[in-house]
Amino acid sequence: MIPLSWALILSAVVFVIGVIGVLIRRNAIVIFMSIELMLNAANLVFVAFSQHLRSIDGQVFVFFVMTVAAAEVAVGLAIIVNLFRLRETVMVDEVNLLKG
Amino acid sequence: MTQIWSNPDVQFVVWALVKIVVILFAMLGVVSYLIYAERKIAGHIQARTGPNRVGPLGLFQPIADVLKLFFKEEFMPAEANKVIFHIAPILAVVPALVTFSVVPFGPSPALVVTDVNVGLLLFLAMSSLGVYAITLGGWSSNNKYALLGGMRSSAQMISYELAMGLSTIGVLILAGSLSLSSIVAAQSHWWFVVFQPLAFIIFMLTAFAETNRAPFDLPEAEAELVAGFHTEYSSMKFGMFFLGEFMNVIAICAIAVTLFLGGWNGPGPPGLGMLWFVLKLSVLLFCFIWVRWTFPRLRYDQLMNLGWKVLLPAALLNIVLTAVAVYWGSHR
Amino acid sequence: MTEALFIGFAAMLVASSLLVILHRNPVASALFLVLAFCSLAGIYLLFHAEFIGMVQIIVYAGAIMVLFLFVIMYLNLQRDEEGGVHIALRRGLGWVAGTVVLAEGVFMLARRWAPGPLTPEVPGEAAGNTQQLGMLLFSRYLFPFEVTSLVLLVAIIGVVVIAKGRSTAGSGTRPAPGEDG
């Protein structure tokens, strides 16, 4: 039986790694992967509490998160591909047309 | 020392390890003789005799082949991504091997490594991981033919995986369980191929595509892509890709036997279960080889059209029909 | 044994997620993310969420990450070059901000701050049955389930419109309505 606190700490660490990834990287694809890491950290909490509270609702939410993540990745990668076609780069700080 | 052995955790791990080692070595032997069988059958289909020089009837040919592969030069293309180039062949073998951990070879629990309650999902997960070996192998070789082969394969495998997953759902509805042992047990009277002929056909067609066998062997397509994703591979790394492909064929046939052909069910005492399983498996493996040497390769657009416009709608139709039939059956 | 496996998977998860954000080669990042997702699937199995664990591998490792790899290879991205004072400064700030967020989380956990009850509603058998999950999905969560299918449909249409690009001027250049939904 795994203590709930272990899962919460692990999830917090993974979430923060995702946050740091978004902050320090310039490659849009790697930023996207960091967002996936954060989503998965949240999923881990759902599953841990689902086990802890003996209620399966948490796992249903994980299922929904995965569906939304899949849709998000498909749209996001399409945008990145289009961005590359227009600007020949995926570095987010070189895409500053709206900055004026 | 005796205390360690009486611990159930330790017993479980040791027992599982023993089964894993047995399956690993059995598979190595089966694969080498499957290759021999393929060459022999291909020979007879083309009115030749096939390998017949090494040993009686050429029976030692697999050993000679393996020795030959060992003594070939290891070649590493310039500018290749070295780490990924080494990892890709391993990724070709591992998912196929993991699939065998849930296949029930016989009625006794000792004849399945672990009877997990999501066995079918594990099979689908492992077959979805198979695409990495080919994509990464093609990409890391730094060769345009290899890259094109790898890209084609990822598109092909992703398309056909959907139809394969959907074709198994009819079986799930009938059996009401994801555990492969329960699915086999549910077929003690009637094999599911009787109720699910459409699903069986879809499953076998997608199985040819998932294992990159003719008529769907576009990722390799010798005539246009040299050898596809493994153009730059030589020696034992090439051997690993070869091993992975044939292990995948055996794994997918074993799953087809389990899902549609009643697994170890058959006439006679339960002790004969494993024999029935091996017999059905051999028939399916023969069909795989037979199809490969009979049909021409599809064009790329034909492949995509077949996958998305024929197999996928047919699999969805099959789910609806099965669900309606089961609902009627239970509410009459 | 469960605890030991959890620690092993957790170490693998943290190490591979760190390598995702630290490795300069996008392909290597993507592969480490696959490893992270697989170790997360292992952790789900330890929590008796077998269905979610397998779906994690099928959806994330088998579909989403293949899409990532496909795009990285299609764009032929090389190693990122990250030099210069400006970028080094931002990296430093990023690490500081991340550490602050982690410290906040640890602080909250240490104070045992939690909304709602922390004890099981119905003490009993551990959850994790695929059948139960299906029952719940098609009864209490039927409406959200149907909405996700709509989300997926919108995403498909959006991707087709975006990926079509401007090559066919006049038709299909406008962004799809609700592609951000």
CSV table of C-alpha atoms in Angstrom, one decimal, chain B residues 9-10 12-13 81 84 87 91 117-118 121-126 128-129 131-132 135-136 139-140 147 150-152 154-155 158 161 176 178, chain C residues 1-2 25 27-28 31 34 38 45 50-51 54-55 57-58 60-67 69-70 72-74 76-77 128-131:
chain,number,residue,atom,x,y,z
B,9,ASP,CA,6.5,-12.3,-3.5
B,10,VAL,CA,9.7,-14.1,-4.1
B,12,PHE,CA,5.9,-15.2,-7.7
B,13,VAL,CA,9.0,-13.4,-9.1
B,81,ASN,CA,22.4,9.2,-34.4
B,84,ILE,CA,19.1,5.7,-31.3
B,87,ILE,CA,18.2,1.2,-29.5
B,91,LEU,CA,12.7,-1.9,-29.5
B,117,ASN,CA,-7.2,-8.7,-16.2
B,118,VAL,CA,-6.4,-6.3,-19.0
B,121,LEU,CA,-5.3,-4.0,-23.8
B,122,LEU,CA,-1.7,-5.0,-23.0
B,123,PHE,CA,-1.5,-6.6,-26.5
B,124,LEU,CA,-2.9,-3.4,-28.1
B,125,ALA,CA,-0.5,-1.3,-26.1
B,126,MET,CA,2.5,-3.4,-27.2
B,128,SER,CA,1.2,0.4,-30.7
B,129,LEU,CA,4.8,0.6,-29.4
B,131,VAL,CA,6.0,1.6,-34.5
B,132,TYR,CA,8.9,3.1,-32.7
B,135,THR,CA,10.4,5.0,-37.3
B,136,LEU,CA,13.5,5.4,-35.2
B,139,TRP,CA,15.3,8.2,-38.9
B,140,SER,CA,18.6,7.5,-37.1
B,147,LEU,CA,13.7,7.7,-43.6
B,150,GLY,CA,10.2,4.7,-41.5
B,151,MET,CA,7.7,7.4,-42.3
B,152,ARG,CA,5.5,5.2,-44.4
B,154,SER,CA,4.4,5.0,-39.0
B,155,ALA,CA,1.5,6.2,-41.1
B,158,ILE,CA,-1.2,4.1,-37.0
B,161,GLU,CA,-4.0,-0.1,-35.4
B,176,GLY,CA,-17.4,-9.7,-21.3
B,178,LEU,CA,-10.4,-8.3,-21.1
C,1,MET,CA,7.4,-4.9,-2.7
C,2,THR,CA,4.8,-2.4,-4.0
C,25,ASN,CA,17.9,17.2,-29.1
C,27,VAL,CA,14.0,13.6,-30.7
C,28,ALA,CA,15.8,12.6,-27.5
C,31,LEU,CA,11.9,9.6,-26.4
C,34,VAL,CA,7.8,8.2,-23.8
C,38,CYS,CA,5.7,4.3,-19.5
C,45,LEU,CA,-0.7,-0.3,-12.3
C,50,GLU,CA,-5.0,-1.2,-14.8
C,51,PHE,CA,-7.3,0.2,-17.5
C,54,MET,CA,-2.8,0.5,-20.4
C,55,VAL,CA,-4.7,3.4,-22.0
C,57,ILE,CA,0.5,3.5,-23.0
C,58,ILE,CA,-1.9,3.2,-26.0
C,60,TYR,CA,0.2,8.7,-24.9
C,61,ALA,CA,3.1,6.4,-26.0
C,62,GLY,CA,1.4,4.8,-29.0
C,63,ALA,CA,-0.4,7.8,-30.5
C,64,ILE,CA,0.5,11.2,-29.1
C,65,MET,CA,4.3,10.7,-28.9
C,66,VAL,CA,4.4,9.1,-32.4
C,67,LEU,CA,2.7,12.3,-33.6
C,69,LEU,CA,8.2,12.3,-33.4
C,70,PHE,CA,6.5,12.5,-36.8
C,72,ILE,CA,10.0,16.6,-35.3
C,73,MET,CA,11.2,14.4,-38.1
C,74,TYR,CA,9.1,16.2,-40.7
C,76,ASN,CA,14.0,18.1,-39.5
C,77,LEU,CA,14.8,19.9,-36.2
C,128,GLY,CA,-9.7,-0.2,-10.6
C,129,ASN,CA,-12.1,-2.5,-12.4
C,130,THR,CA,-12.6,-1.9,-16.1
C,131,GLN,CA,-16.2,-2.9,-15.9
